[in-house]
Amino acid sequence: MINIQNLSKVYKTEDVQTNALNNVSLQIKEGEFVAIMGPSGCGKSTFLNILGLLDSASSGSYQFESIETIGTSEKKKSEIRKKNIGFIFQNFNLIDELTVYENIELPLIYNGVSSSERKKRVEEIMEKINIAHRAKHYPQQLSGGQQQRAAVARALVTKPKLILADEPTGNLDSSNGNEVMNLLAELHREGSTIAMVTHSSYDAGYASRIVNMKDGEIFSEEHSSQRKDVFEKADAKNFA
């Protein structure tokens, strides 16, 4: 699904040049759950923004489903993003003036989906994510976990091929954070492709592959389907 080769991102001012990403290469297959880890400033959020076509690389190649996106017009990137990519943000990014239902519906309006189809999709995803009982509530009337569930529903309502999650549990307590991660794990089991940026080793344990970044480069990768079990056992010991 994703093929990235020698991707670099350079920020320039009059006196300073900062290399946020330096010759990064990565492939993500359909159905993978990839966690991207590293210290603050390592380039992982910049990398996620480029994956989501919210930012542009300075050089290299980024093919999304065999379509080269580097050098592509903003209009074309917007079309690819709206049709194929769902975003889950740390700060939820819900619109305060809209109800949960309206927040979830909004991407479908942008995509020109008919009102009858919008109603069907929104109701289906609210039931799936267990947020239907809050459909008429506003974001400020929800707990943090409920807000993130609404944000996940909004990301999924367009049936995206790729889900990008930026610190999805960063503003949640451990209980609500676990709920969100279990939800992402369920989506992965159902075949969703997920790329997640996180500082949390526990959250990364839900992924099928972990990519470690430092100083704008990928320095190691780890494959294991057993990591979540290991972290669950460690967590159980800590709270026993």
PDB file of C-alpha atoms in Angstrom:
ATOM      1  CA  MET A   1       0.000   0.000   0.000  1.00  0.00           C
ATOM      2  CA  ILE A   2       2.747   2.458   0.987  1.00  0.00           C
ATOM      3  CA  ASN A   3       6.227   2.536  -0.495  1.00  0.00           C
ATOM      4  CA  ILE A   4       8.604   5.238   0.737  1.00  0.00           C
ATOM      5  CA  GLN A   5      12.157   5.575  -0.542  1.00  0.00           C
ATOM      6  CA  ASN A   6      14.871   8.004   0.607  1.00  0.00           C
ATOM      7  CA  LEU A   7      12.371  10.513   1.972  1.00  0.00           C
ATOM      8  CA  SER A   8      13.836  13.732   3.385  1.00  0.00           C
ATOM      9  CA  LYS A   9      12.298  16.840   4.907  1.00  0.00           C
ATOM     10  CA  VAL A  10      14.367  19.988   5.348  1.00  0.00           C
ATOM     11  CA  TYR A  11      13.267  23.181   7.077  1.00  0.00           C
ATOM     12  CA  LYS A  12      15.266  26.267   6.120  1.00  0.00           C
ATOM     13  CA  THR A  13      15.560  29.752   7.540  1.00  0.00           C
ATOM     14  CA  GLU A  14      18.029  32.438   6.553  1.00  0.00           C
ATOM     15  CA  ASP A  15      20.749  31.060   8.816  1.00  0.00           C
ATOM     16  CA  VAL A  16      19.693  27.547   9.793  1.00  0.00           C
ATOM     17  CA  GLN A  17      18.869  24.315   8.005  1.00  0.00           C
ATOM     18  CA  THR A  18      17.111  21.587   9.990  1.00  0.00           C
ATOM     19  CA  ASN A  19      16.840  18.050   8.670  1.00  0.00           C
ATOM     20  CA  ALA A  20      13.584  16.728  10.145  1.00  0.00           C
ATOM     21  CA  LEU A  21      13.764  13.526   8.069  1.00  0.00           C
ATOM     22  CA  ASN A  22      16.891  12.089   6.487  1.00  0.00           C
ATOM     23  CA  ASN A  23      16.614   9.470   3.714  1.00  0.00           C
ATOM     24  CA  VAL A  24      13.801   7.490   5.339  1.00  0.00           C
ATOM     25  CA  SER A  25      12.661   4.319   3.559  1.00  0.00           C
ATOM     26  CA  LEU A  26       9.664   2.273   4.682  1.00  0.00           C
ATOM     27  CA  GLN A  27       7.023  -0.036   3.263  1.00  0.00           C
ATOM     28  CA  ILE A  28       3.622  -0.606   4.857  1.00  0.00           C
ATOM     29  CA  LYS A  29       1.526  -3.479   3.559  1.00  0.00           C
ATOM     30  CA  GLU A  30      -2.244  -3.547   3.468  1.00  0.00           C
ATOM     31  CA  GLY A  31      -3.602  -4.831   6.785  1.00  0.00           C
ATOM     32  CA  GLU A  32      -0.499  -3.957   8.838  1.00  0.00           C
ATOM     33  CA  PHE A  33      -0.565  -2.124  12.162  1.00  0.00           C
ATOM     34  CA  VAL A  34       2.679  -0.148  12.387  1.00  0.00           C
ATOM     35  CA  ALA A  35       3.722   1.848  15.458  1.00  0.00           C
ATOM     36  CA  ILE A  36       6.290   4.620  15.002  1.00  0.00           C
ATOM     37  CA  MET A  37       8.251   5.397  18.167  1.00  0.00           C
ATOM     38  CA  GLY A  38      11.023   7.748  19.181  1.00  0.00           C
ATOM     39  CA  PRO A  39      11.885  10.710  21.415  1.00  0.00           C
ATOM     40  CA  SER A  40      10.381  14.151  20.903  1.00  0.00           C
ATOM     41  CA  GLY A  41      11.919  15.862  17.907  1.00  0.00           C
ATOM     42  CA  CYS A  42      12.937  12.624  16.182  1.00  0.00           C
ATOM     43  CA  GLY A  43      10.750  13.349  13.146  1.00  0.00           C
ATOM     44  CA  LYS A  44       7.931  10.878  13.739  1.00  0.00           C
ATOM     45  CA  SER A  45       5.106  13.452  13.664  1.00  0.00           C
ATOM     46  CA  THR A  46       6.583  15.071  10.555  1.00  0.00           C
ATOM     47  CA  PHE A  47       6.697  11.621   8.989  1.00  0.00           C
ATOM     48  CA  LEU A  48       3.055  10.952   9.903  1.00  0.00           C
ATOM     49  CA  ASN A  49       1.995  14.302   8.412  1.00  0.00           C
ATOM     50  CA  ILE A  50       3.713  13.405   5.148  1.00  0.00           C
ATOM     51  CA  LEU A  51       2.050   9.977   5.188  1.00  0.00           C
ATOM     52  CA  GLY A  52      -1.281  11.770   5.569  1.00  0.00           C
ATOM     53  CA  LEU A  53      -0.459  14.218   2.751  1.00  0.00           C
ATOM     54  CA  LEU A  54      -0.763  17.118   5.203  1.00  0.00           C
ATOM     55  CA  ASP A  55       2.867  18.082   4.575  1.00  0.00           C
ATOM     56  CA  SER A  56       5.279  17.664   1.671  1.00  0.00           C
ATOM     57  CA  ALA A  57       8.707  16.053   1.606  1.00  0.00           C
ATOM     58  CA  SER A  58      11.745  17.926   0.308  1.00  0.00           C
ATOM     59  CA  SER A  59      12.977  14.935  -1.688  1.00  0.00           C
ATOM     60  CA  GLY A  60      12.519  11.215  -2.156  1.00  0.00           C
ATOM     61  CA  SER A  61       9.562   9.077  -3.198  1.00  0.00           C
ATOM     62  CA  TYR A  62       6.224   8.364  -1.512  1.00  0.00           C
ATOM     63  CA  GLN A  63       3.900   6.059  -3.418  1.00  0.00           C
ATOM     64  CA  PHE A  64       0.393   5.554  -2.053  1.00  0.00           C
ATOM     65  CA  GLU A  65      -1.209   2.578  -3.803  1.00  0.00           C
ATOM     66  CA  SER A  66       1.313   2.973  -6.648  1.00  0.00           C
ATOM     67  CA  ILE A  67       0.529   6.695  -7.046  1.00  0.00           C
ATOM     68  CA  GLU A  68       3.569   8.949  -6.624  1.00  0.00           C
ATOM     69  CA  THR A  69       2.601  11.789  -4.287  1.00  0.00           C
ATOM     70  CA  ILE A  70       5.864  13.772  -4.241  1.00  0.00           C
ATOM     71  CA  GLY A  71       5.440  16.708  -6.588  1.00  0.00           C
ATOM     72  CA  THR A  72       1.701  16.062  -6.914  1.00  0.00           C
ATOM     73  CA  SER A  73      -0.598  19.098  -6.851  1.00  0.00           C
ATOM     74  CA  GLU A  74      -2.303  20.062  -3.593  1.00  0.00           C
ATOM     75  CA  LYS A  75      -5.674  19.444  -5.249  1.00  0.00           C
ATOM     76  CA  LYS A  76      -4.728  15.874  -6.156  1.00  0.00           C
ATOM     77  CA  LYS A  77      -3.291  15.214  -2.689  1.00  0.00           C
ATOM     78  CA  SER A  78      -6.498  16.534  -1.138  1.00  0.00           C
ATOM     79  CA  GLU A  79      -8.540  14.128  -3.266  1.00  0.00           C
ATOM     80  CA  ILE A  80      -6.362  11.166  -2.255  1.00  0.00           C
ATOM     81  CA  ARG A  81      -6.521  12.199   1.411  1.00  0.00           C
ATOM     82  CA  LYS A  82     -10.306  12.641   1.533  1.00  0.00           C
ATOM     83  CA  LYS A  83     -11.035   9.330  -0.179  1.00  0.00           C
ATOM     84  CA  ASN A  84      -8.391   7.120   1.406  1.00  0.00           C
ATOM     85  CA  ILE A  85      -7.077   8.381   4.760  1.00  0.00           C
ATOM     86  CA  GLY A  86      -8.678   8.714   8.191  1.00  0.00           C
ATOM     87  CA  PHE A  87      -7.011  10.718  10.985  1.00  0.00           C
ATOM     88  CA  ILE A  88      -7.127  10.226  14.759  1.00  0.00           C
ATOM     89  CA  PHE A  89      -5.521  13.092  16.695  1.00  0.00           C
ATOM     90  CA  GLN A  90      -4.272  13.347  20.275  1.00  0.00           C
ATOM     91  CA  ASN A  91      -6.439  16.424  20.893  1.00  0.00           C
ATOM     92  CA  PHE A  92      -9.510  14.851  19.224  1.00  0.00           C
ATOM     93  CA  ASN A  93     -10.050  17.936  16.964  1.00  0.00           C
ATOM     94  CA  LEU A  94     -13.818  17.753  17.305  1.00  0.00           C
ATOM     95  CA  ILE A  95     -15.781  20.904  16.464  1.00  0.00           C
ATOM     96  CA  ASP A  96     -17.356  22.238  19.670  1.00  0.00           C
ATOM     97  CA  GLU A  97     -20.380  23.751  17.909  1.00  0.00           C
ATOM     98  CA  LEU A  98     -21.376  20.430  16.315  1.00  0.00           C
ATOM     99  CA  THR A  99     -22.956  17.402  17.968  1.00  0.00           C
ATOM    100  CA  VAL A 100     -21.229  14.029  17.946  1.00  0.00           C
ATOM    101  CA  TYR A 101     -23.452  12.980  15.036  1.00  0.00           C
ATOM    102  CA  GLU A 102     -22.620  16.131  13.070  1.00  0.00           C
ATOM    103  CA  ASN A 103     -18.884  15.806  13.743  1.00  0.00           C
ATOM    104  CA  ILE A 104     -18.899  12.246  12.437  1.00  0.00           C
ATOM    105  CA  GLU A 105     -21.018  13.215   9.430  1.00  0.00           C
ATOM    106  CA  LEU A 106     -18.793  16.117   8.360  1.00  0.00           C
ATOM    107  CA  PRO A 107     -16.204  14.165   6.277  1.00  0.00           C
ATOM    108  CA  LEU A 108     -19.048  12.582   4.303  1.00  0.00           C
ATOM    109  CA  ILE A 109     -20.440  16.030   3.490  1.00  0.00           C
ATOM    110  CA  TYR A 110     -16.998  17.077   2.229  1.00  0.00           C
ATOM    111  CA  ASN A 111     -16.945  13.954   0.048  1.00  0.00           C
ATOM    112  CA  GLY A 112     -20.343  14.706  -1.479  1.00  0.00           C
ATOM    113  CA  VAL A 113     -22.106  11.661  -0.027  1.00  0.00           C
ATOM    114  CA  SER A 114     -25.924  11.767  -0.239  1.00  0.00           C
ATOM    115  CA  SER A 115     -27.914  12.542   2.915  1.00  0.00           C
ATOM    116  CA  SER A 116     -29.502   9.070   3.029  1.00  0.00           C
ATOM    117  CA  GLU A 117     -26.123   7.346   2.694  1.00  0.00           C
ATOM    118  CA  ARG A 118     -24.623   9.702   5.302  1.00  0.00           C
ATOM    119  CA  LYS A 119     -27.352   8.788   7.781  1.00  0.00           C
ATOM    120  CA  LYS A 120     -26.784   5.079   7.193  1.00  0.00           C
ATOM    121  CA  ARG A 121     -23.004   5.272   7.577  1.00  0.00           C
ATOM    122  CA  VAL A 122     -23.022   7.530  10.635  1.00  0.00           C
ATOM    123  CA  GLU A 123     -25.542   5.365  12.479  1.00  0.00           C
ATOM    124  CA  GLU A 124     -23.612   2.193  11.603  1.00  0.00           C
ATOM    125  CA  ILE A 125     -20.253   3.528  12.783  1.00  0.00           C
ATOM    126  CA  MET A 126     -21.715   5.023  15.983  1.00  0.00           C
ATOM    127  CA  GLU A 127     -23.124   1.611  16.890  1.00  0.00           C
ATOM    128  CA  LYS A 128     -19.828  -0.093  16.066  1.00  0.00           C
ATOM    129  CA  ILE A 129     -17.776   2.362  18.141  1.00  0.00           C
ATOM    130  CA  ASN A 130     -20.357   2.388  20.973  1.00  0.00           C
ATOM    131  CA  ILE A 131     -21.010   6.121  20.888  1.00  0.00           C
ATOM    132  CA  ALA A 132     -24.606   6.131  19.539  1.00  0.00           C
ATOM    133  CA  HIS A 133     -26.044   7.044  22.954  1.00  0.00           C
ATOM    134  CA  ARG A 134     -24.096  10.313  22.754  1.00  0.00           C
ATOM    135  CA  ALA A 135     -25.165  11.249  19.211  1.00  0.00           C
ATOM    136  CA  LYS A 136     -26.936  14.476  20.237  1.00  0.00           C
ATOM    137  CA  HIS A 137     -24.320  15.572  22.766  1.00  0.00           C
ATOM    138  CA  TYR A 138     -21.630  18.171  22.149  1.00  0.00           C
ATOM    139  CA  PRO A 139     -17.904  17.444  22.646  1.00  0.00           C
ATOM    140  CA  GLN A 140     -17.683  19.402  25.899  1.00  0.00           C
ATOM    141  CA  GLN A 141     -20.396  17.135  27.350  1.00  0.00           C
ATOM    142  CA  LEU A 142     -18.277  14.008  26.800  1.00  0.00           C
ATOM    143  CA  SER A 143     -15.474  12.377  28.750  1.00  0.00           C
ATOM    144  CA  GLY A 144     -12.038  12.196  27.153  1.00  0.00           C
ATOM    145  CA  GLY A 145     -12.581   8.572  26.201  1.00  0.00           C
ATOM    146  CA  GLN A 146     -15.948   9.358  24.616  1.00  0.00           C
ATOM    147  CA  GLN A 147     -14.444  12.255  22.662  1.00  0.00           C
ATOM    148  CA  GLN A 148     -11.736   9.964  21.300  1.00  0.00           C
ATOM    149  CA  ARG A 149     -14.355   7.360  20.369  1.00  0.00           C
ATOM    150  CA  ALA A 150     -16.219  10.049  18.450  1.00  0.00           C
ATOM    151  CA  ALA A 151     -12.951  11.030  16.760  1.00  0.00           C
ATOM    152  CA  VAL A 152     -12.300   7.393  15.817  1.00  0.00           C
ATOM    153  CA  ALA A 153     -15.823   7.120  14.390  1.00  0.00           C
ATOM    154  CA  ARG A 154     -15.231  10.271  12.336  1.00  0.00           C
ATOM    155  CA  ALA A 155     -11.988   8.794  11.004  1.00  0.00           C
ATOM    156  CA  LEU A 156     -13.693   5.532  10.009  1.00  0.00           C
ATOM    157  CA  VAL A 157     -16.963   6.806   8.556  1.00  0.00           C
ATOM    158  CA  THR A 158     -15.414   7.382   5.123  1.00  0.00           C
ATOM    159  CA  LYS A 159     -14.190   3.751   5.081  1.00  0.00           C
ATOM    160  CA  PRO A 160     -10.538   4.793   4.637  1.00  0.00           C
ATOM    161  CA  LYS A 161      -7.853   2.471   3.332  1.00  0.00           C
ATOM    162  CA  LEU A 162      -5.350   3.915   5.827  1.00  0.00           C
ATOM    163  CA  ILE A 163      -5.868   5.069   9.428  1.00  0.00           C
ATOM    164  CA  LEU A 164      -3.262   7.462  10.850  1.00  0.00           C
ATOM    165  CA  ALA A 165      -3.218   7.910  14.635  1.00  0.00           C
ATOM    166  CA  ASP A 166      -1.079  10.604  16.294  1.00  0.00           C
ATOM    167  CA  GLU A 167      -0.652   9.811  20.015  1.00  0.00           C
ATOM    168  CA  PRO A 168      -4.280   8.582  20.219  1.00  0.00           C
ATOM    169  CA  THR A 169      -4.123   7.968  23.991  1.00  0.00           C
ATOM    170  CA  GLY A 170      -1.931  10.959  24.861  1.00  0.00           C
ATOM    171  CA  ASN A 171      -4.727  12.913  26.577  1.00  0.00           C
ATOM    172  CA  LEU A 172      -6.481   9.929  28.175  1.00  0.00           C
ATOM    173  CA  ASP A 173      -6.186   8.138  31.507  1.00  0.00           C
ATOM    174  CA  SER A 174      -5.049   4.515  31.434  1.00  0.00           C
ATOM    175  CA  SER A 175      -8.575   3.058  31.429  1.00  0.00           C
ATOM    176  CA  ASN A 176      -9.827   5.162  28.512  1.00  0.00           C
ATOM    177  CA  GLY A 177      -6.484   4.737  26.772  1.00  0.00           C
ATOM    178  CA  ASN A 178      -6.803   0.964  26.944  1.00  0.00           C
ATOM    179  CA  GLU A 179     -10.313   1.180  25.479  1.00  0.00           C
ATOM    180  CA  VAL A 180      -9.043   3.154  22.497  1.00  0.00           C
ATOM    181  CA  MET A 181      -6.118   0.789  21.927  1.00  0.00           C
ATOM    182  CA  ASN A 182      -8.402  -2.249  22.142  1.00  0.00           C
ATOM    183  CA  LEU A 183     -10.610  -0.576  19.547  1.00  0.00           C
ATOM    184  CA  LEU A 184      -7.646  -0.019  17.213  1.00  0.00           C
ATOM    185  CA  ALA A 185      -6.578  -3.631  17.747  1.00  0.00           C
ATOM    186  CA  GLU A 186     -10.075  -4.789  16.798  1.00  0.00           C
ATOM    187  CA  LEU A 187      -9.982  -2.666  13.636  1.00  0.00           C
ATOM    188  CA  HIS A 188      -6.622  -4.210  12.778  1.00  0.00           C
ATOM    189  CA  ARG A 189      -8.014  -7.713  13.243  1.00  0.00           C
ATOM    190  CA  GLU A 190     -10.809  -6.766  10.838  1.00  0.00           C
ATOM    191  CA  GLY A 191      -8.231  -5.841   8.203  1.00  0.00           C
ATOM    192  CA  SER A 192      -7.636  -2.100   8.664  1.00  0.00           C
ATOM    193  CA  THR A 193      -4.217  -0.654   7.851  1.00  0.00           C
ATOM    194  CA  ILE A 194      -2.986   1.546  10.713  1.00  0.00           C
ATOM    195  CA  ALA A 195       0.080   3.721  11.246  1.00  0.00           C
ATOM    196  CA  MET A 196       0.365   5.142  14.769  1.00  0.00           C
ATOM    197  CA  VAL A 197       2.830   7.559  16.329  1.00  0.00           C
ATOM    198  CA  THR A 198       3.277   7.009  20.063  1.00  0.00           C
ATOM    199  CA  HIS A 199       5.620   7.571  23.009  1.00  0.00           C
ATOM    200  CA  SER A 200       4.036   4.637  24.830  1.00  0.00           C
ATOM    201  CA  SER A 201       5.748   1.252  24.720  1.00  0.00           C
ATOM    202  CA  TYR A 202       2.520  -0.261  26.014  1.00  0.00           C
ATOM    203  CA  ASP A 203       0.472   1.189  23.140  1.00  0.00           C
ATOM    204  CA  ALA A 204       3.134   0.149  20.644  1.00  0.00           C
ATOM    205  CA  GLY A 205       2.703  -3.405  21.908  1.00  0.00           C
ATOM    206  CA  TYR A 206      -0.619  -3.585  20.086  1.00  0.00           C
ATOM    207  CA  ALA A 207       1.090  -3.141  16.715  1.00  0.00           C
ATOM    208  CA  SER A 208       2.330  -5.925  14.468  1.00  0.00           C
ATOM    209  CA  ARG A 209       5.490  -3.939  13.709  1.00  0.00           C
ATOM    210  CA  ILE A 210       7.366  -1.214  15.571  1.00  0.00           C
ATOM    211  CA  VAL A 211       9.536   1.314  13.751  1.00  0.00           C
ATOM    212  CA  ASN A 212      11.999   3.204  15.964  1.00  0.00           C
ATOM    213  CA  MET A 213      13.160   6.664  14.894  1.00  0.00           C
ATOM    214  CA  LYS A 214      15.967   8.905  16.093  1.00  0.00           C
ATOM    215  CA  ASP A 215      17.345  12.146  14.644  1.00  0.00           C
ATOM    216  CA  GLY A 216      15.107  11.935  11.583  1.00  0.00           C
ATOM    217  CA  GLU A 217      16.107   8.396  10.675  1.00  0.00           C
ATOM    218  CA  ILE A 218      14.768   4.874  11.153  1.00  0.00           C
ATOM    219  CA  PHE A 219      17.366   2.988  13.173  1.00  0.00           C
ATOM    220  CA  SER A 220      15.531  -0.255  13.959  1.00  0.00           C
ATOM    221  CA  GLU A 221      12.364  -2.256  13.375  1.00  0.00           C
ATOM    222  CA  GLU A 222      10.739  -4.950  15.465  1.00  0.00           C
ATOM    223  CA  HIS A 223       8.229  -7.580  14.346  1.00  0.00           C
ATOM    224  CA  SER A 224       6.267  -9.549  16.908  1.00  0.00           C
ATOM    225  CA  SER A 225       2.690 -10.681  17.341  1.00  0.00           C
ATOM    226  CA  GLN A 226       3.373 -11.444  21.007  1.00  0.00           C
ATOM    227  CA  ARG A 227       4.307  -7.977  22.255  1.00  0.00           C
ATOM    228  CA  LYS A 228       0.826  -7.039  23.525  1.00  0.00           C
ATOM    229  CA  ASP A 229       0.626 -10.215  25.609  1.00  0.00           C
ATOM    230  CA  VAL A 230       3.981  -9.392  27.191  1.00  0.00           C
ATOM    231  CA  PHE A 231       2.879  -5.868  28.103  1.00  0.00           C
ATOM    232  CA  GLU A 232      -0.477  -7.084  29.434  1.00  0.00           C
ATOM    233  CA  LYS A 233       1.298  -9.526  31.744  1.00  0.00           C
ATOM    234  CA  ALA A 234       3.699  -6.818  32.925  1.00  0.00           C
ATOM    235  CA  ASP A 235       0.791  -4.445  33.485  1.00  0.00           C
ATOM    236  CA  ALA A 236      -1.084  -7.088  35.491  1.00  0.00           C
ATOM    237  CA  LYS A 237       1.953  -7.601  37.737  1.00  0.00           C
ATOM    238  CA  ASN A 238       2.331  -3.865  38.323  1.00  0.00           C
ATOM    239  CA  PHE A 239      -1.270  -3.491  39.459  1.00  0.00           C
ATOM    240  CA  ALA A 240      -1.649  -6.814  41.292  1.00  0.00           C
TER     241      ALA A 240
END
